[in-house]
Coordinates of C-alpha atoms in Angstrom, one line a residue:
X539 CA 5.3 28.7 1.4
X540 CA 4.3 28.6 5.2
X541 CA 2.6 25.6 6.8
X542 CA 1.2 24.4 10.1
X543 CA 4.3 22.8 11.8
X544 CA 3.7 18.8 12.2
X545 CA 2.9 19.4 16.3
X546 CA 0.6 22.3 15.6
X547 CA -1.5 20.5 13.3
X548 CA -1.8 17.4 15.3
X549 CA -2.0 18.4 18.6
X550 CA -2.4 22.4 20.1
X551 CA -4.7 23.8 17.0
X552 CA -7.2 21.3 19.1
X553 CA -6.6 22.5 22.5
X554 CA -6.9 26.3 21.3
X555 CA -10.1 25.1 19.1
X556 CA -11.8 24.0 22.7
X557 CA -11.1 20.5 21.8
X558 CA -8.0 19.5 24.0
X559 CA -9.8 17.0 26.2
X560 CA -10.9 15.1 22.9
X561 CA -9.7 11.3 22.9
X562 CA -6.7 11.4 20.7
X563 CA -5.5 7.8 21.5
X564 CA -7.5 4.5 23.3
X565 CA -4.1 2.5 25.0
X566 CA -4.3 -1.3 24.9
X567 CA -1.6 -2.3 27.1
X568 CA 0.0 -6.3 26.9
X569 CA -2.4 -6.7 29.9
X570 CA -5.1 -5.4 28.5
X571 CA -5.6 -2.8 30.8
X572 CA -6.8 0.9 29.2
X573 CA -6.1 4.2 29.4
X574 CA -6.9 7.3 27.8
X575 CA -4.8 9.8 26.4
X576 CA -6.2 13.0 25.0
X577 CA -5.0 16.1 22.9
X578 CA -4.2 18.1 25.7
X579 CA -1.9 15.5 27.3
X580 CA 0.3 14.8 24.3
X581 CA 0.3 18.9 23.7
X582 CA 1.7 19.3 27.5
X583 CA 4.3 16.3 27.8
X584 CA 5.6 16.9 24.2
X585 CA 5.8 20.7 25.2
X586 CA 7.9 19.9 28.0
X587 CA 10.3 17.2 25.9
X588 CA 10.7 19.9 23.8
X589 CA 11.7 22.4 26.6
X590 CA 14.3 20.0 27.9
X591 CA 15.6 19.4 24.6
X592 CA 16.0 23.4 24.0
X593 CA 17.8 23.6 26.9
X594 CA 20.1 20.7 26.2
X595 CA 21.4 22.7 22.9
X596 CA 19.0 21.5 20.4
X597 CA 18.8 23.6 17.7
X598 CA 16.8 23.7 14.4
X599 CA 18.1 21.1 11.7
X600 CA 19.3 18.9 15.1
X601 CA 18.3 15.3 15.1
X602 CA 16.9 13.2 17.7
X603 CA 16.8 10.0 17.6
X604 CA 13.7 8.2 19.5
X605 CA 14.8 4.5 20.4
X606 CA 12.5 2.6 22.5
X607 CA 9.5 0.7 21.7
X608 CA 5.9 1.6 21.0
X609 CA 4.5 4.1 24.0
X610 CA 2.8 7.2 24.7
X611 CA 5.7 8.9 25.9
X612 CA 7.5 8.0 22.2
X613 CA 4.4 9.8 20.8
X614 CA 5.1 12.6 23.3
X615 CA 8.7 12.4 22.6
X616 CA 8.0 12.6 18.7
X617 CA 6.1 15.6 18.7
X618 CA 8.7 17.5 21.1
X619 CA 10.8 17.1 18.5
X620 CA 8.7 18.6 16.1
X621 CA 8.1 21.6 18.5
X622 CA 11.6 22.3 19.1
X623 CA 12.1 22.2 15.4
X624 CA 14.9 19.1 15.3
X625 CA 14.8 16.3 13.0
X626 CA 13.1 13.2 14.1
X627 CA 14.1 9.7 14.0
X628 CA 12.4 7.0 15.8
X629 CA 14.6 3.9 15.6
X630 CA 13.5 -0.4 16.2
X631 CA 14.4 -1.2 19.7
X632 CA 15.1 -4.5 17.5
X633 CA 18.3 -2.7 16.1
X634 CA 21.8 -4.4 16.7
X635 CA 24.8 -2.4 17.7
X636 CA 25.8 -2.6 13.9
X637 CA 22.3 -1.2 12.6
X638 CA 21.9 1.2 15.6
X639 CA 25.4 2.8 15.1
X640 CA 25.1 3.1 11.0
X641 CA 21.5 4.8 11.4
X642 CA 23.0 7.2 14.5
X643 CA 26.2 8.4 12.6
X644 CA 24.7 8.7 9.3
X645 CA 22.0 10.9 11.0
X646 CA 24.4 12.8 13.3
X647 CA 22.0 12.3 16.1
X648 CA 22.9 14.8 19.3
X649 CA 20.5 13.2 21.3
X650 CA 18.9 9.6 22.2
X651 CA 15.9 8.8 23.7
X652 CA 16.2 5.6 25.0
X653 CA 15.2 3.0 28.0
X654 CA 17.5 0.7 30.1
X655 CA 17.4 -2.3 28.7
X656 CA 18.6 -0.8 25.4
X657 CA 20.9 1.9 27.0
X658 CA 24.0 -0.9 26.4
X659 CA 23.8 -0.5 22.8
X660 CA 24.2 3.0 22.9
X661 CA 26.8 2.9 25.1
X662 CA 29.2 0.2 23.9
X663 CA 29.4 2.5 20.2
X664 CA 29.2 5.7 22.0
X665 CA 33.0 6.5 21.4
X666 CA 31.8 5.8 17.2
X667 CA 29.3 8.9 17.6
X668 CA 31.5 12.4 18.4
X669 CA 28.0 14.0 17.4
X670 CA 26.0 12.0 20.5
X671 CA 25.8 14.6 23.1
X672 CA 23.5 13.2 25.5
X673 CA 21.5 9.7 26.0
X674 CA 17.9 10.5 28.1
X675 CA 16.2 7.3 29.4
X676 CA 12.5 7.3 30.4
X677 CA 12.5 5.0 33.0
X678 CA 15.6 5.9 35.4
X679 CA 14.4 7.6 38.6
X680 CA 17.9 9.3 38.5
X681 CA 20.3 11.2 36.2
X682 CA 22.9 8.7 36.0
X683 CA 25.9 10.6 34.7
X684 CA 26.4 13.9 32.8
X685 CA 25.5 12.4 29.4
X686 CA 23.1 10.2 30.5
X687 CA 20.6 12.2 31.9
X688 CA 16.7 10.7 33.5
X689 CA 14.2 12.1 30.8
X690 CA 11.3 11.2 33.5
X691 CA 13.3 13.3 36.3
X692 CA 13.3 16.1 33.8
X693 CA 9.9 16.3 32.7
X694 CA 8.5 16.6 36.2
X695 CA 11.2 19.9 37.1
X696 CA 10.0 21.4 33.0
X697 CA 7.4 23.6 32.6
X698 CA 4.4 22.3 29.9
X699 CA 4.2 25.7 28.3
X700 CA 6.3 26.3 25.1
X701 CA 6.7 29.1 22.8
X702 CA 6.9 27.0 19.8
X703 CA 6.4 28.1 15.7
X704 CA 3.7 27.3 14.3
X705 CA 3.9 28.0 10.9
X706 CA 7.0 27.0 9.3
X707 CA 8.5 26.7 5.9
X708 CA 6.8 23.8 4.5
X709 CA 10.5 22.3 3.3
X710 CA 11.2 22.3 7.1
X711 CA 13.1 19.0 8.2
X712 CA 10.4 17.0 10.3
X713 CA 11.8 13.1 10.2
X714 CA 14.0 10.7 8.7
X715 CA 13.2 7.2 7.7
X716 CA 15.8 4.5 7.2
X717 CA 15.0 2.0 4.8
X718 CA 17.2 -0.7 3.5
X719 CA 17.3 -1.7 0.1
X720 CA 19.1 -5.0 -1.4
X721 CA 22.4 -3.4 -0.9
X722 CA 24.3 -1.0 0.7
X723 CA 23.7 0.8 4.1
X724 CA 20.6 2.1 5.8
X725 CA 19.6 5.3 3.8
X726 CA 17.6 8.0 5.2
X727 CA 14.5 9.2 3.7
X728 CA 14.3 12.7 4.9
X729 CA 10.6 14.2 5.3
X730 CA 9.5 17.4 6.0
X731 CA 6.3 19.7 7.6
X732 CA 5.0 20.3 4.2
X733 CA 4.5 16.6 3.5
X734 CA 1.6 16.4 6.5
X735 CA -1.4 17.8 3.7
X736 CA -0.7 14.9 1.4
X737 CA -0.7 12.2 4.2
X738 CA -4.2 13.9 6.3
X739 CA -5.3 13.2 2.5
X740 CA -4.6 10.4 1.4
X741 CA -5.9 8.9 4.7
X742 CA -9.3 10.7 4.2
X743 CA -9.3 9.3 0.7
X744 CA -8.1 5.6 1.3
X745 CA -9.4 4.9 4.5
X746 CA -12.9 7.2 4.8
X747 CA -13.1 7.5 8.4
X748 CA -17.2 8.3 9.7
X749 CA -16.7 10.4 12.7
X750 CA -17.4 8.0 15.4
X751 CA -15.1 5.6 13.7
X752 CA -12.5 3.3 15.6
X753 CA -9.0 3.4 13.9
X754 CA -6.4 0.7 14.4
X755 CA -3.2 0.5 12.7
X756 CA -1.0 -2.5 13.8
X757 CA 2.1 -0.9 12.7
X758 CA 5.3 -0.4 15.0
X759 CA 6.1 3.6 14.7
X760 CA 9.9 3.5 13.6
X761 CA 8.5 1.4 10.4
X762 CA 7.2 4.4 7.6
X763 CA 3.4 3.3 7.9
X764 CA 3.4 3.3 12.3
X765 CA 4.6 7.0 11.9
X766 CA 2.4 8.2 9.1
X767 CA -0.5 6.4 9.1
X768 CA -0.4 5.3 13.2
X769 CA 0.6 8.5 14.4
X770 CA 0.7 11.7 11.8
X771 CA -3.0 11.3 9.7
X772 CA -4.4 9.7 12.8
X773 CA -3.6 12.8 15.1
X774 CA -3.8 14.9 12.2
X775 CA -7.3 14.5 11.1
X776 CA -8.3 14.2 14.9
X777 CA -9.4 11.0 14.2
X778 CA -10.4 7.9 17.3
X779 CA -7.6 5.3 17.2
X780 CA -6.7 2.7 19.3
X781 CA -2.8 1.4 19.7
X782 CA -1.9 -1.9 21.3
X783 CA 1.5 -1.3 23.4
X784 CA 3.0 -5.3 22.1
X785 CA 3.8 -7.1 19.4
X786 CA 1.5 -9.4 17.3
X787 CA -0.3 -11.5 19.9
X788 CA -3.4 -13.4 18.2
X789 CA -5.4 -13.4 21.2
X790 CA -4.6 -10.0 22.5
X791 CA -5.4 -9.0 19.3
X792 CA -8.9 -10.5 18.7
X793 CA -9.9 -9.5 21.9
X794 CA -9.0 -5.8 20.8
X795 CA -11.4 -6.1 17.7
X796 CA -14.1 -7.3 19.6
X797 CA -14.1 -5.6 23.1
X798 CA -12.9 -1.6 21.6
X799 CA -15.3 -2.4 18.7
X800 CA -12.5 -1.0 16.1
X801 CA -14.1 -0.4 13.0
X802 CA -11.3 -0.2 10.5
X803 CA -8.0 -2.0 10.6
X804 CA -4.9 -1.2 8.7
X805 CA -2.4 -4.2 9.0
X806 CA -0.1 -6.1 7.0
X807 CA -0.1 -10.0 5.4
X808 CA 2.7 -11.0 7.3
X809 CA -0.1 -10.3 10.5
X810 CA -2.1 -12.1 8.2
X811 CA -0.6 -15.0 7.9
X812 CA 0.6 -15.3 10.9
X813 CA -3.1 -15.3 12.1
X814 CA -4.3 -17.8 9.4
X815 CA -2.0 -20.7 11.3
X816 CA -4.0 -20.2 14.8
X817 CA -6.4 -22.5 15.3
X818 CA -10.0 -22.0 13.4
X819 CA -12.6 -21.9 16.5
X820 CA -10.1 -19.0 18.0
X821 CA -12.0 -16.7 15.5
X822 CA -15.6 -18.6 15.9
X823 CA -15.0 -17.4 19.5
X824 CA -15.1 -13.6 18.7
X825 CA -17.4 -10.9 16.9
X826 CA -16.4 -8.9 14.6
X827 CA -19.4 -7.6 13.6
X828 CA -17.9 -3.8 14.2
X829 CA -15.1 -4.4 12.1
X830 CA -16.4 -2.0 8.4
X831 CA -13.4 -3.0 6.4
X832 CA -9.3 -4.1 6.6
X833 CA -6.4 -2.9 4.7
X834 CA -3.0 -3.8 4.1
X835 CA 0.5 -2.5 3.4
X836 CA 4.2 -3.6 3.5
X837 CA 4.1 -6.3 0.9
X838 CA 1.7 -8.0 -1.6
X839 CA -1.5 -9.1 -0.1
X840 CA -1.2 -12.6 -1.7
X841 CA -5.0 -13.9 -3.2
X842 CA -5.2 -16.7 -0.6
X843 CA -4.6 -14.4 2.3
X844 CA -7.0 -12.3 1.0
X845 CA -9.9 -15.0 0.6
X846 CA -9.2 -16.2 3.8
X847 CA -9.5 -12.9 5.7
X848 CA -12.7 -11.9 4.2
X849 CA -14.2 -15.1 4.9
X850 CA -12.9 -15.4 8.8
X851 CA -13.7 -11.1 9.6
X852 CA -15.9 -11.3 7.0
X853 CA -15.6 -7.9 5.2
X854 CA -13.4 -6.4 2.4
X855 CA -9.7 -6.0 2.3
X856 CA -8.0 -3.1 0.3
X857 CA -4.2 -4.1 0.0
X858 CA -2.5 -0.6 -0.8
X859 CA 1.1 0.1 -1.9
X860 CA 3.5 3.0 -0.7
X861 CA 7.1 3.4 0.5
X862 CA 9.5 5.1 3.2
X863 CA 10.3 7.3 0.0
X864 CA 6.9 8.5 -1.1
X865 CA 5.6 9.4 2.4
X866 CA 1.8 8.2 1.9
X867 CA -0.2 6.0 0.2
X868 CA 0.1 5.9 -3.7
X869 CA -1.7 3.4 -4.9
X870 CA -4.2 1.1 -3.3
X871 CA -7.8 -0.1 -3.5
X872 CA -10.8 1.8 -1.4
X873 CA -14.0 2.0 -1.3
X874 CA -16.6 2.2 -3.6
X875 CA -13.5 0.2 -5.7
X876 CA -14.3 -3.6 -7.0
X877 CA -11.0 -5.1 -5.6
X878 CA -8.9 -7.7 -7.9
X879 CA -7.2 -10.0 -5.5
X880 CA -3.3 -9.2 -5.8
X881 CA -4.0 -6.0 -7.4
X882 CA -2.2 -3.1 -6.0
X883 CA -5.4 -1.5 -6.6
X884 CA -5.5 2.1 -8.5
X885 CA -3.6 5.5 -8.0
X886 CA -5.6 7.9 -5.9
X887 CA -6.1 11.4 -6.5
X888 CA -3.3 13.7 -7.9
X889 CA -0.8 10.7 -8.1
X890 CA 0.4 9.6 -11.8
X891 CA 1.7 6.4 -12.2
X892 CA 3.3 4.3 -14.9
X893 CA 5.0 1.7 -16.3
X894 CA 8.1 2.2 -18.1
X895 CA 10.9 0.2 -19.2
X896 CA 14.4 0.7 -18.4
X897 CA 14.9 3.6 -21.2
X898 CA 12.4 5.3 -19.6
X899 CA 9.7 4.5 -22.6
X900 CA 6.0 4.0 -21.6
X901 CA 4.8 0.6 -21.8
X902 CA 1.3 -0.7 -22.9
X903 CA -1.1 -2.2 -20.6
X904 CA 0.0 -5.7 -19.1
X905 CA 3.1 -5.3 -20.5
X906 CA 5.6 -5.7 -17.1
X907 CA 8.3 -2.5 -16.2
X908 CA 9.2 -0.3 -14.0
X909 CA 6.4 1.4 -11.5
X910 CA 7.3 5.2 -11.8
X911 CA 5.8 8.3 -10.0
X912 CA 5.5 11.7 -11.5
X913 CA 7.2 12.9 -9.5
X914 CA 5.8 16.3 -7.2
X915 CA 3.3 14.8 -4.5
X916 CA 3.4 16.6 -1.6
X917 CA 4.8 13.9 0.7
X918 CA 7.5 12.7 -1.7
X919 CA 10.8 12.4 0.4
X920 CA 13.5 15.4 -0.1
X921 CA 17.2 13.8 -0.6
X922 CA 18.6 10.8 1.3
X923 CA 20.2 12.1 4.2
X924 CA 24.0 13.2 3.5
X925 CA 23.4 10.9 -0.2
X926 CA 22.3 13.0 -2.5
X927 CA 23.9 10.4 -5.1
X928 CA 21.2 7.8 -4.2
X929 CA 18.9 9.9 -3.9
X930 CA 19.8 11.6 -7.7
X931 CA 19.5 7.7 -9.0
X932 CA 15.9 7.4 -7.8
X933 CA 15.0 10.2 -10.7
X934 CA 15.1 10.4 -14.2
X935 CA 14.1 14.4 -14.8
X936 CA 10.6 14.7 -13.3
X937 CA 10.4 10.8 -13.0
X938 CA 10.8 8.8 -9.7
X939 CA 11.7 5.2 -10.3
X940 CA 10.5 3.1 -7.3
X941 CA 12.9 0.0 -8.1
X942 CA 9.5 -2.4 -8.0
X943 CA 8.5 -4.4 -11.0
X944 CA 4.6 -4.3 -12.1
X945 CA 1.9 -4.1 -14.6
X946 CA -1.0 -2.4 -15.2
X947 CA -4.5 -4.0 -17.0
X948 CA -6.5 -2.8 -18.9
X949 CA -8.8 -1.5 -15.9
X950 CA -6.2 0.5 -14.3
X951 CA -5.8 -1.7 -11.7
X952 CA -1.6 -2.0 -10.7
X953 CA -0.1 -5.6 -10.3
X954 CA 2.9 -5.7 -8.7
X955 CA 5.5 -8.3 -9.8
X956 CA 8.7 -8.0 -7.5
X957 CA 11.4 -6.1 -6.8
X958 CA 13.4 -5.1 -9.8
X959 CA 16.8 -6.8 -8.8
X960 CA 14.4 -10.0 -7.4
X961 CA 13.2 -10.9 -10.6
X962 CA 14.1 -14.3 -11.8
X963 CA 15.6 -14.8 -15.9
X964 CA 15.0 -18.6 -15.8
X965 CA 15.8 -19.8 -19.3
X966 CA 14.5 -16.4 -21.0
X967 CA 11.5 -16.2 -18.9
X968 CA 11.1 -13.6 -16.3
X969 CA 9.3 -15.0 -13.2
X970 CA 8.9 -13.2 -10.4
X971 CA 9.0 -14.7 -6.8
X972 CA 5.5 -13.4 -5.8
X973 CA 3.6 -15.3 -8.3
X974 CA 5.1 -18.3 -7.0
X975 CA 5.1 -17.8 -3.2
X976 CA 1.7 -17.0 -4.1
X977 CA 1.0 -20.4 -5.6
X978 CA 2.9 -22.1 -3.1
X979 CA 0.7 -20.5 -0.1
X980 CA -1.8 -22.3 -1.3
X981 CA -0.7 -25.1 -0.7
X982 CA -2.2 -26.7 2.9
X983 CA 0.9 -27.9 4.3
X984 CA 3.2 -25.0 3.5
X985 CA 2.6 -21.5 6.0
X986 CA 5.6 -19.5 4.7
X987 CA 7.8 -19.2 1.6
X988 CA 10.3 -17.0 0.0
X989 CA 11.5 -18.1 -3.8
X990 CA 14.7 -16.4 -5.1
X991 CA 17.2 -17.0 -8.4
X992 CA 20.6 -19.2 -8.4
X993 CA 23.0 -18.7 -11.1
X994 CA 22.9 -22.1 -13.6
X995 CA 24.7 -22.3 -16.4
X996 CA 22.0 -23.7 -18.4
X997 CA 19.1 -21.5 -17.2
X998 CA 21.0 -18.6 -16.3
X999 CA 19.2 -18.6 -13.1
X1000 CA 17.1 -21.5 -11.3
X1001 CA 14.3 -21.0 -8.9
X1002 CA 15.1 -21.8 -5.6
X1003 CA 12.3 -22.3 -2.9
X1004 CA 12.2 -21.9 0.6
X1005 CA 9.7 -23.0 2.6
X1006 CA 8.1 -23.2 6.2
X1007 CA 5.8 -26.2 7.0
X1008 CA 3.0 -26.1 9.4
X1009 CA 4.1 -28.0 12.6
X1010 CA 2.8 -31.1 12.0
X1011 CA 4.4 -31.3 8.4
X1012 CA 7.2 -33.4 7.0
X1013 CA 9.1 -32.9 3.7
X1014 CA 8.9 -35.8 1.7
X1015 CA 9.1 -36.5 -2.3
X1016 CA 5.4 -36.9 -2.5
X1017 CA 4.9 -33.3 -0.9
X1018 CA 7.4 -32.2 -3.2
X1019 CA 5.7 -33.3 -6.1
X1020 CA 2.8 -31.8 -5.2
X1021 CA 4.2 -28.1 -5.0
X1022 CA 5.8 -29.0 -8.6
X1023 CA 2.3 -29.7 -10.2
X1024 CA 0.5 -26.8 -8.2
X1025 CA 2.9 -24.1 -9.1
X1026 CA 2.9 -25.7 -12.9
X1027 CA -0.9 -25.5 -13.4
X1028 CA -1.1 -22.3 -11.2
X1029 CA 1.7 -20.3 -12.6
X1030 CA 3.8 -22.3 -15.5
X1031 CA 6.4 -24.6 -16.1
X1032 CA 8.4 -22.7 -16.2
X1033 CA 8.1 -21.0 -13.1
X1034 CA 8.4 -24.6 -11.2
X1035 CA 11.7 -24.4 -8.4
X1036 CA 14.8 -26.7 -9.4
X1037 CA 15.2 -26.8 -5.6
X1038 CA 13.2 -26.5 -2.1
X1039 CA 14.6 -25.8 1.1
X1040 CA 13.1 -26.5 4.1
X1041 CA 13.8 -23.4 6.9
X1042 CA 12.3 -22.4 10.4
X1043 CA 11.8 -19.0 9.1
X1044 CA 11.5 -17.1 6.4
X1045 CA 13.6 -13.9 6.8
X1046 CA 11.8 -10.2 7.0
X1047 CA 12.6 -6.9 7.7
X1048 CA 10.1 -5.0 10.3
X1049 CA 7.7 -4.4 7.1
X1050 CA 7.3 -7.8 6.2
X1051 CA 9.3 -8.1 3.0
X1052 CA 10.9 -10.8 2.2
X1053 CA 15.1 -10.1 2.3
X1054 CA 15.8 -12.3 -0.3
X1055 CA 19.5 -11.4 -0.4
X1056 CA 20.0 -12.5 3.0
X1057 CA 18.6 -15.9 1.8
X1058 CA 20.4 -16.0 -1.5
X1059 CA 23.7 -15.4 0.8
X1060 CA 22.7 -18.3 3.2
X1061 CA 22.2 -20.1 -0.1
X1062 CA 25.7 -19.3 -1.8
X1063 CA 27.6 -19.6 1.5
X1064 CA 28.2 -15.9 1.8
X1065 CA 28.1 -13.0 4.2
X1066 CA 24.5 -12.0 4.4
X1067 CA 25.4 -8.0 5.2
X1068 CA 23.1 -5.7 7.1
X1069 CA 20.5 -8.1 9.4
X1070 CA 19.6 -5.3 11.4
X1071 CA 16.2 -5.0 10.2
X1072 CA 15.1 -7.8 10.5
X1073 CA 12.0 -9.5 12.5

């Protein structure tokens, strides 16, 4: 089956419908300052990356790998790609040497598109790559050798016509997007043209954009939802978005809801709660009265985060739950939906979910298991990119097993519990850490936690809690007690921690989740592993 190719769809069917000077994308700058980029602009600069990268050798099936931060020329750069029928893969500029070099051999990247202040990386484990052909920086003047190459000088000497496809096979590589689970090395998720319907979709059926509406997603493209729901559905659907060029920046930020008047705002709890420790009369100082509704994605949108951001913007959050694997939302909460605070929400349209147990036997309502897909959706990842054993272990016949832990009620509604490997067996009882870094959240003096499981040879494992104060906090024995009795009444007694830790941070991947292992390492005096993702 033949389908629009990714850069068709999202950017010249406009320009040949009459609509290329349309305002595909409102730029918010660390300054503040504006600009705006239209239709016919990404169409022309991403025709002419695509140019250069034909002429370089590029090739169908070819990846490139996009490594530099958050910009319209790494939209542009994307979409070239697309044109010139390679394999995307937009990488964190965050990335160490060790993260960058496992994500660029295991993707066999020919080219980089880079900057110079991360140019270093590339070249200190350039001899590691024999695939890396050619590095092109956007903001050299200059070509600087023969294989690094100025992608700026380039794109002002290439013509913005280009004879591209645009209807491809809808199994066509598009992008791959590395996720990292509790072990092992970065995998690939491998996406391809096709998968475009079922994300347009799902964000006409989660988010409901009116036509005048103001998008905002806060997400940084090389994470699954900045490239799906920040750039792909976005450009896709031709909707108004707005992108802010930094990271989080609580001022910035606010300013951004209230001067561009966004009207929906897709974010994540980490954001969140970040925001909840800024001072209260920073919000009293704004209006929000634009703002229709929030949403969130990359980890559970714990009950007291919630509360707190509806009463501070003052409308409805819908949390919502996908993965790098599934390619678009799954399960989430939208309206006209009654949302259950820490609900997952339901499964939209065309998705069937369910619980199961490890043999793969459906399990009644509120009885916890595995959350499992049927598996067919049209934005459901392809393979692993060169591990087809990983990706073989995901399915059971026409099941995929998403390796998270959750219930459903009796409503419908999905509750997630943890991780699979992250649940806790403390004396017989499963407890998984989100109930209790839930309960512990709502504790005043407490702005961050992450709980994981110790071996104990009388429990099997112990509940271990670390924990972030607010600034003007001290651990003491009294404070301790407190979190004891709070998590007993909130959760149980048996879900209380045998230990708490205080820490400076807690550590997250560019999501937002929680990498327990790294703190179980810390914990057992071990080597950590693969940081790379890290915030």
């Amino acid at each position: 089956m033949n389908v629009e190719n990714i850069a068709y769809a999202c950017l010249t069917r406009f320009v040949e419908n009459g609509e290329g000077s349309r305002e595909a994308l409102h730029w918010v700058d660390t300054d503040l300052s504006e600009q705006i980029y239209s239709f016919e602009y990404f169409d022309r600069e991403s025709s002419r990356v695509a140019a250069i990268l034909k002429q370089l050798g590029i090739v169908p099936g070819d990846t490139v790998s996009i490594f530099i931060p958050r910009s319209p020329i790494l939209i542009s750069a994307f979409f070239g790609v697309q044109k010139a029928m390679g394999i995307s893969c937009i990488l964190f500029g965050t990335l160490g040497e060790e993260g960058l070099l496992d994500r660029l051999s295991n993707s066999n990247a020919k080219i980089v598109i880079t900057r110079k202040s991360l140019l270093r990386k590339i070249t200190a484990i350039k001899d590691k790559l024999p695939a890396l052909q050619q590095i092109l920086t956007i903001d050299h003047d200059d070509h600087q050798s023969d294989s690094v190459l100025s992608l700026r000088k380039l794109m002002t000497e290439t013509d913005p016509i280009f004879d591209y496809p645009r209807w491809v096979d809808a199994e066509t590589p598009a992008f791959l997007q590395y996720t990292s689970g509790s072990t092992g090395k970065p995998k690939g998720a491998l996406h391809v043209h096709g998968a475009l319907g079922d994300m347009r979709q799902s964000f006409r059926d989660i988010m409901q954009l009116e036509a005048d509406d103001l998008y905002w997603c806060t997400a940084d493209p090389a994470w699954i939802t900045g490239i799906v729901y920040g750039i792909l559905a976005p450009f896709g659907t031709g909707a108004r978005q707005v992108q802010y060029s930094g990271t989080y920046n609580a001022d910035n930020w606010l300013k951004t809801l209230e001067t561009l008047k966004v009207n929906i705002w897709y974010t994540a709890p980490t954001a969140l709660r970040m925001l909840m420790q800024e001072d209260e009369n920073k919000f009293t100082q704004h209006d929000f009265s634009s703002l229709k509704r929030m949403y969130s994605v990359g980890e559970p949108l714990n009950p007291e985060i919630y509360h707190w951001g509806r009463k501070v913007f003052k409308v409805e959050i819908y949390d919502t739950w996908w993965q790098s694997e599934t390619g678009s939302m799954m399960i989430g909460n939208h309206p006209p939906m009654t949302v259950k605070p820490g609900s997952m929400g339901k499964p939209r349209a065309g998705v069937e979910a369910f619980i199961c147990n490890d043999d793969m036997q459906l399990q009644p309502d509120g009885k916890q298991g595995l959350l499992c897909l049927r598996k067919g959706w049209g934005s459901m990842f392809r393979t692993y990119f060169h591990n087809e054993a990983a990706y073989s272990d995901k399915f059971k016949n026409s099941i995929y097993i998403t390796g998270d832990l959750a219930y459903r009620d009796e409503e419908g509604y999905f509750w997630y519990v943890s991780r699979a490997d992250d649940v806790i067996n403390t004396a017989g009882h499963l407890v998984g850490p989100f109930e209790v870094e839930s309960a512990l959240l709502e504790i005043e003096e407490i702005v961050d936690v992450a709980v994981i499981g110790a071996d104990d040879p009388l429990l099997h494992k112990r509940i271990i809690a670390f924990v972030k104060l607010r600034n003007d906090q001290t651990w003491s024995k009294e404070l301790e007690l407190k979190c004891r009795i709070y998590v007993s009444n909130k959760v149980s007694t048996t879900a209380i921690p045998a230990e708490f830790h205080v820490i400076d941070s807690v550590p997250k991947n560019q999501s937002g989740k929680i990498l327990r292992r790294v703190l179980k390492a810390i914990y057992e005096g071990k080597d950590p592993g693969d940081t790379s993702t890290m915030e």
